[in-house]
XYZ file of C-alpha atoms in Angstrom:
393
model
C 0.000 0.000 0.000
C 2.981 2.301 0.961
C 4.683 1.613 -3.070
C 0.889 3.127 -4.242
C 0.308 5.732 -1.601
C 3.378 7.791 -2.122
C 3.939 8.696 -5.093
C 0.489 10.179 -5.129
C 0.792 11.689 -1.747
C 4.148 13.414 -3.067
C 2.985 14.085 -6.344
C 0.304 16.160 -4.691
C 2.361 17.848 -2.430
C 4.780 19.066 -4.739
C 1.577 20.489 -6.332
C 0.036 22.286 -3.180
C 3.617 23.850 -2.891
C 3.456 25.206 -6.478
C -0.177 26.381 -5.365
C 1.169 27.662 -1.930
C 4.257 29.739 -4.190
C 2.016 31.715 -6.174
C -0.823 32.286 -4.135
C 0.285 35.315 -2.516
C 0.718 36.558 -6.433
C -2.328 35.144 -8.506
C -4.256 31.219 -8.261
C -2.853 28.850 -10.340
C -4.642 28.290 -13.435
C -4.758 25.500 -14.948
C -4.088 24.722 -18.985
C -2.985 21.893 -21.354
C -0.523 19.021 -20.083
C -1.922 19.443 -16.414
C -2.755 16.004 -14.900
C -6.056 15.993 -12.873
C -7.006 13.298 -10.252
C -11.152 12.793 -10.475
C -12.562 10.489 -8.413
C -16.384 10.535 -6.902
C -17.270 11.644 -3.500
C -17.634 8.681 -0.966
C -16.045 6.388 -3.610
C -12.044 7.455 -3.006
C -10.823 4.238 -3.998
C -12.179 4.710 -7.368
C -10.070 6.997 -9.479
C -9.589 8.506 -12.818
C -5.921 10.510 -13.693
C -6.844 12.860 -17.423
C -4.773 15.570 -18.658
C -6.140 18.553 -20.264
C -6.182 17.766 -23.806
C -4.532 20.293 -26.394
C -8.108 22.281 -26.357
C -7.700 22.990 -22.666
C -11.004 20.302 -21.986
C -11.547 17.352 -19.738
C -13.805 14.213 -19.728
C -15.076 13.978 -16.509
C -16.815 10.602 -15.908
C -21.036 10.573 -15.737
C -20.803 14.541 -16.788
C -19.073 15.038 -20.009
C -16.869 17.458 -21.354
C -15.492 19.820 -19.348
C -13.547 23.506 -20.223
C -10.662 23.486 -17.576
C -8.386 25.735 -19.492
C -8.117 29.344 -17.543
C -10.045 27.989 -14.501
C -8.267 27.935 -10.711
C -8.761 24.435 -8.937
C -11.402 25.777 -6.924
C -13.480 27.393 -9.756
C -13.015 23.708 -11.786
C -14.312 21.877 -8.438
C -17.324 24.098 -8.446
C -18.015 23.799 -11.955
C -18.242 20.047 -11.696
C -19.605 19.860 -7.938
C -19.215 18.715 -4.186
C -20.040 15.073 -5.977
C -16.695 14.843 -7.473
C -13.579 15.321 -5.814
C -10.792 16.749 -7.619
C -6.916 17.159 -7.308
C -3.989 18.423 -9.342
C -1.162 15.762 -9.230
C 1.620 16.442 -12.011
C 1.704 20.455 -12.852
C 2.137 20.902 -17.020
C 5.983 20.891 -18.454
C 8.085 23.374 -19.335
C 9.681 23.614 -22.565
C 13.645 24.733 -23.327
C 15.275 24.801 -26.649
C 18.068 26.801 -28.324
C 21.317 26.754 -27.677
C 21.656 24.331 -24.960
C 22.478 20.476 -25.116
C 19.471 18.806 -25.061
C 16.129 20.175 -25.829
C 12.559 19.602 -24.830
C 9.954 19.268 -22.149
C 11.149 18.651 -18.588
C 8.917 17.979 -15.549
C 8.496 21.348 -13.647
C 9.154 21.276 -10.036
C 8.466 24.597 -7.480
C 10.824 27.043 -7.315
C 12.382 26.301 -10.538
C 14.693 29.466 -12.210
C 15.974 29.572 -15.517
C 19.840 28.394 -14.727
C 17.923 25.253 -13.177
C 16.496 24.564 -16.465
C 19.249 25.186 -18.196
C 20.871 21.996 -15.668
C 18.220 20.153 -16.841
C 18.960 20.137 -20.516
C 22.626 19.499 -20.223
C 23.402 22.672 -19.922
C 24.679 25.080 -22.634
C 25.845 24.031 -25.960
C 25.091 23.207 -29.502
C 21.587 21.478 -28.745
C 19.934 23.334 -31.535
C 22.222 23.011 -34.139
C 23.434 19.264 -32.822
C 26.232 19.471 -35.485
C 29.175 18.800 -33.780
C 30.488 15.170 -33.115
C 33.654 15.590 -31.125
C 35.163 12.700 -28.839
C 35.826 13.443 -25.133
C 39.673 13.335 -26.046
C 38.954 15.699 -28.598
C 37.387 18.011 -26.147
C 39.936 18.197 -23.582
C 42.579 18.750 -26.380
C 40.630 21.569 -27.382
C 40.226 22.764 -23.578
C 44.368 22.109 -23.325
C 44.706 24.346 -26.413
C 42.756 27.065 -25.052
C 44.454 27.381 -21.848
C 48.080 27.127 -23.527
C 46.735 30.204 -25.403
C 45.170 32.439 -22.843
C 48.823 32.086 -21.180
C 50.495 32.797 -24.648
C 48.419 36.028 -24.750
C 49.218 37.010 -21.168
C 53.299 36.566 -22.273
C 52.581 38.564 -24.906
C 50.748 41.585 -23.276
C 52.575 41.381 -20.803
C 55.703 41.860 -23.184
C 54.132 44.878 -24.898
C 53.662 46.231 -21.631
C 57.759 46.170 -20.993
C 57.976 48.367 -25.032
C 55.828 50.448 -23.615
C 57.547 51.294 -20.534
C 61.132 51.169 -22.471
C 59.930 53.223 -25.146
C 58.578 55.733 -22.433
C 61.791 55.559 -20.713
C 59.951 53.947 -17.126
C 61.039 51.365 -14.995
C 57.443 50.602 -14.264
C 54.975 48.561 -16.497
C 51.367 49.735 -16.752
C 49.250 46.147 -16.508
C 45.707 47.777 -16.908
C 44.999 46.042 -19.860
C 45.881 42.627 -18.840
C 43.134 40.403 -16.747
C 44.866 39.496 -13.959
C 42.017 37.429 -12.316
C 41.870 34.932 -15.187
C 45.745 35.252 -15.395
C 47.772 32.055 -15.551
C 49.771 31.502 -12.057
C 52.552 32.166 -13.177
C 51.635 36.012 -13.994
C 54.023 37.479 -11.498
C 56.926 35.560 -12.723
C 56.451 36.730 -15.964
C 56.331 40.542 -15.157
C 59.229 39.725 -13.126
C 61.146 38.277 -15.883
C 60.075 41.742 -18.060
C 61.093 44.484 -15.496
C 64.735 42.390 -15.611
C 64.821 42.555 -18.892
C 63.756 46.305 -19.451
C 66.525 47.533 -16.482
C 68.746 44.906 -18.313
C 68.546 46.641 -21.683
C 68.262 49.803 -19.953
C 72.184 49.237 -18.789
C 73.462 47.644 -21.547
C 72.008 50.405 -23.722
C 73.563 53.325 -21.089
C 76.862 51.644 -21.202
C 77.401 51.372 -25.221
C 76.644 54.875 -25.406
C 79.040 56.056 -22.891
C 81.557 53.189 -24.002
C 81.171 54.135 -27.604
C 80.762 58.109 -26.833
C 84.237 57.841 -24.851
C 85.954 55.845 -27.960
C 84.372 58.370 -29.969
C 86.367 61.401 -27.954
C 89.277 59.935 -27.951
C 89.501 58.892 -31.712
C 88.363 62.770 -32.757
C 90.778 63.945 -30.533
C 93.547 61.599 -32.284
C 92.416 62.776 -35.952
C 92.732 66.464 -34.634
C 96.427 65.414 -33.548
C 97.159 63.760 -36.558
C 95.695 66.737 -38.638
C 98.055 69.463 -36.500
C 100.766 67.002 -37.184
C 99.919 66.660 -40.884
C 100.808 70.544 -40.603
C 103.939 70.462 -39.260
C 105.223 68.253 -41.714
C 103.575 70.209 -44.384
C 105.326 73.064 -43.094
C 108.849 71.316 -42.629
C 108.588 69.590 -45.963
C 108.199 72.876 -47.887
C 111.237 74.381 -46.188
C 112.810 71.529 -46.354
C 112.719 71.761 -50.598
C 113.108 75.219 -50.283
C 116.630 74.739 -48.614
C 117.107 72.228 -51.259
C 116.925 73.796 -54.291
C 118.924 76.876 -52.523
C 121.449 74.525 -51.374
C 121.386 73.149 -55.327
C 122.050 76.857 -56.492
C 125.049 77.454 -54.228
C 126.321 74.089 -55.376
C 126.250 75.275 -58.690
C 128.234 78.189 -58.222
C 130.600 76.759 -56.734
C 129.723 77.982 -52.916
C 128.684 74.852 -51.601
C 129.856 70.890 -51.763
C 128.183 68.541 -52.905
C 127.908 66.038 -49.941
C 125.720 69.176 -48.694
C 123.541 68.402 -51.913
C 122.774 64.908 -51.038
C 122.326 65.619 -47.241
C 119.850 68.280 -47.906
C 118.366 65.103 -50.636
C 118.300 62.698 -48.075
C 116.650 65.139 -44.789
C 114.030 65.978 -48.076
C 113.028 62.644 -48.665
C 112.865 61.722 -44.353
C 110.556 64.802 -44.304
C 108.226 63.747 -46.885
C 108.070 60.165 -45.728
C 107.050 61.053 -42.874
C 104.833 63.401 -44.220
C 103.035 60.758 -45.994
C 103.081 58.450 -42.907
C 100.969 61.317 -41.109
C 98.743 61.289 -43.443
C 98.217 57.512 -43.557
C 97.445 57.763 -39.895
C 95.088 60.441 -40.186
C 93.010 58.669 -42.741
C 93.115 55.223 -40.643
C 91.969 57.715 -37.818
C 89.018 59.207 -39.586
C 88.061 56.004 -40.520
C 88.116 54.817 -37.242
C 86.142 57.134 -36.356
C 83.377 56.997 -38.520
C 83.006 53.707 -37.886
C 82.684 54.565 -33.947
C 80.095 57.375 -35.246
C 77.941 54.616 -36.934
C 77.757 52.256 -33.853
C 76.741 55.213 -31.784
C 73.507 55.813 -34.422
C 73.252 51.951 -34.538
C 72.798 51.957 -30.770
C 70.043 54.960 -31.166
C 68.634 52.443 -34.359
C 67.939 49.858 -31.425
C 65.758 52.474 -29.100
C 64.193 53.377 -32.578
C 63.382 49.903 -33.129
C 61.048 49.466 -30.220
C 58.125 51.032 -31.572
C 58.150 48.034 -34.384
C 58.725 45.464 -31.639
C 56.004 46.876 -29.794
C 53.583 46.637 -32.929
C 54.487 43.455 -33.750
C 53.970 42.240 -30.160
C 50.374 44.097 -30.325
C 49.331 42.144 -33.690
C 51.035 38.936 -31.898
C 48.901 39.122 -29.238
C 45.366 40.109 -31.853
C 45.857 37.025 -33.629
C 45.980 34.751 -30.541
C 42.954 36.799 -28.944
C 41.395 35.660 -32.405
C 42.318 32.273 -32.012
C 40.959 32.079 -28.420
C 37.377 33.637 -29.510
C 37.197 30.754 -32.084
C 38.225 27.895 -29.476
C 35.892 30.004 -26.982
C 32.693 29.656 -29.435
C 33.717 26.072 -30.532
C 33.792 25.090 -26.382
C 30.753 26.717 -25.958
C 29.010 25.184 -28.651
C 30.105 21.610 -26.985
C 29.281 22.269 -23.833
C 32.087 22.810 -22.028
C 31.819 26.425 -21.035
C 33.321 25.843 -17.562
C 36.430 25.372 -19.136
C 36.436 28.732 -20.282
C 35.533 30.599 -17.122
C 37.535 32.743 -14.900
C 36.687 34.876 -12.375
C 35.410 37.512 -14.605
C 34.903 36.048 -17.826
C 31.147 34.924 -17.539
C 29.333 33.056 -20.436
C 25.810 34.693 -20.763
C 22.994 33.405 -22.986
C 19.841 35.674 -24.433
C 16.771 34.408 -22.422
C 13.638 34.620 -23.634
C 10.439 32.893 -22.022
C 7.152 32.882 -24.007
C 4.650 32.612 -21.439
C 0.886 31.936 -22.329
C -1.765 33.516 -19.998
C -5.702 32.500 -20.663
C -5.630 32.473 -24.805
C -2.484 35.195 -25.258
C 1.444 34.799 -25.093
C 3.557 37.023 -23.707
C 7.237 37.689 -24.148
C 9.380 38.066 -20.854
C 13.049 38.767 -21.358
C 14.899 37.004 -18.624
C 17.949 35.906 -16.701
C 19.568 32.968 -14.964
C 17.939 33.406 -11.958
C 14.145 34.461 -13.228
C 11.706 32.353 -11.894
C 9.711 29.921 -14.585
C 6.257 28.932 -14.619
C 4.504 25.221 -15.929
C 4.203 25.593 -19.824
C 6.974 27.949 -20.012
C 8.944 27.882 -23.222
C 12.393 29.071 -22.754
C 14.633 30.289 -25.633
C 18.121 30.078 -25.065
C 20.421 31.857 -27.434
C 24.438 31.997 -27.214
C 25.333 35.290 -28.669
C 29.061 34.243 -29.605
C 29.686 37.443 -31.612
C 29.429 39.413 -28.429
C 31.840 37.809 -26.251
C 35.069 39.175 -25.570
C 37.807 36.492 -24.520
C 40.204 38.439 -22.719
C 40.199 42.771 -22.132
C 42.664 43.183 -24.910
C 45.363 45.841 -25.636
């Protein structure tokens, strides 16, 4: 007797407790898929289960067809009479479809919201389009995939952050744009391993231009030696020929000897060789340092080559944001939202419940936690266009 006696005793409470939830708000009113219990007064044992048929009628045994459609319990129970007792057991179904896993009617219990519906069907995913037929291996590669990348773009904003600060010439990083709450773990590390790297540069850069500004000095200062030396000898090798040739005349009068010639040859030729080693050295020195003058604007060429760094890193870091919204949608899709989740990446459907009252049907817009009614339809829609992965740069 217990087996028979409660399901029917639960069945009906579950009902009184829907009845009991809205009463302060309106009477329950019955419609189509609600499951009446008839039986005839002083004859309990005997009973009859019906459900309002598609018309919203009953057939109520020994008095006919019945309009129950719009009516409260208590207005149905007059219309029939005090000789037949009547009871609601099994409240109509409500119906979900769109993008979730698994469409269709579901019992309806008290209390129910939207996000429990949603449980019901499997939760979100590709239920309307049921197109995709991925493995479970499949699945978590694609979950593995999008994880490696969220980190990938995190490196990489994080590394536009350090251009930034070394093209502003700042020790200090500006991380607005990254999402540190869905950040990897290893977020800290990784600016760590930037601000090193931007105070490294930093001194390596400081020292080749005070290294190679030094070198610079020193080799100007040895052409402008060379070049008063170059001088001299200019100077001593023109008197020196002009001694010559006098010492030539003299020798051809007769006034001078002519081991004097070939001294005065010989100190001609020193002078001039040495002239011409000066200028050797001078040109080796200029040379030197132009070549000095060309590291010091190569070293500039590196600061100047930070703004293309940092828009590479900024397209870098676009084309894996792309690649995460299409693993995003494609997880989604299958069902496997939570994998996408952090603490402020939320994925939130359209919800729309058509909700029919007497003979019209009304359109609520609605959330997770809106309350549903029996013979609620629920649209579920997955607006992938709309959803950002991660705040970008």
């Amino acid at each position: 007797m217990r087996a028979l006696v409660t399901p029917v005793f639960t069945a009906m409470l579950l009902v009184l407790c829907v009845c009991a939830s809205q009463g302060a708000k309106a009477e329950y009113r019955l419609d189509s898929g609600d499951v009446l219990e008839i039986s005839a007064a002083g004859r309990s044992e005997v009973k009859h289960r019906m459900m309002i048929d598609p018309d919203g009628n009953i057939m109520v045994p020994l008095f006919g067809e019945v309009r129950a459609a719009g009516l409260s319990l208590s207005a149905l129970r007059a219309k029939i009479g005090a000789e037949v007792l009547l009871q609601l057991v099994e409240a109509r179904p409500f119906y979900i479809y769109g993008d979730i896993l698994k469409a269709g009617a579901y019992p309806y219990q008290p209390g129910m919201t939207v996000r429990h519906a949603v449980a019901l069907a499997g939760g979100l995913g590709a239920g309307r389009a049921g197109m995709f037929q991925v493995s479970p291996r499949e699945v978590a590669d694609l979950r593995g995939r999008y994880q490696t990348l969220k980190s990938e773009l995190v490196k990489q904003q994080v590394r536009a952050a350090g251009l930034r600060a070394e093209a502003a010439g700042k020790a200090e990083m500006d991380l607005s744009d990254i999402d540190q709450a869905s950040a990897p773990a290893d977020l800290a590390e990784l600016i760590k391993v930037e601000t090193q790297r931007i105070g490294t540069r930093r001194i390596e850069f400081d020292r080749d231009q005070q290294h190679l500004k030094t070198a610079f000095k020193l080799a100007n200062e040895h052409v402008e030696a060379l070049q008063l030396q170059q001088k001299h000898d200019g100077d001593a090798s023109r008197q020196q020929i002009d001694e010559l040739k006098r010492i030539i005349e003299l020798s051809s009068k007769g006034l001078a000897a002519s081991s004097r010639v070939s001294e005065e040859q010989r100190a001609t030729v020193l002078i001039r060789s040495r002239e011409m080693d000066t200028v050797a050295k001078l040109a080796l020195a200029r040379q030197v340092r132009e070549e000095l003058a060309r590291k010091i604007e190569k070293v500039d060429e590196r600061r100047l080559m930070i703004p293309q760094e940092l828009q590479e890193a900024i397209a870098t870091a676009e084309q894996t944001k792309a690649q995460l919204q299409s693993l995003r949608e494609q997880l989604i899709l299958l069902g496997s939202s939570g994998a996408i989740a952090g603490n402020n990446e939320r994925v939130s459907p359209e919800i729309v419940i058509y909700r029919r009252n007497m003979q019209a049907q009304t359109r609520v817009d609605a959330q997770e936690d809106t309350s549903i009614n029996p013979g609620d339809v629920i649209e579920i829609t997955l607006n992938l266009g709309n959803m950002n992965t991660v705040p970008g740069n």
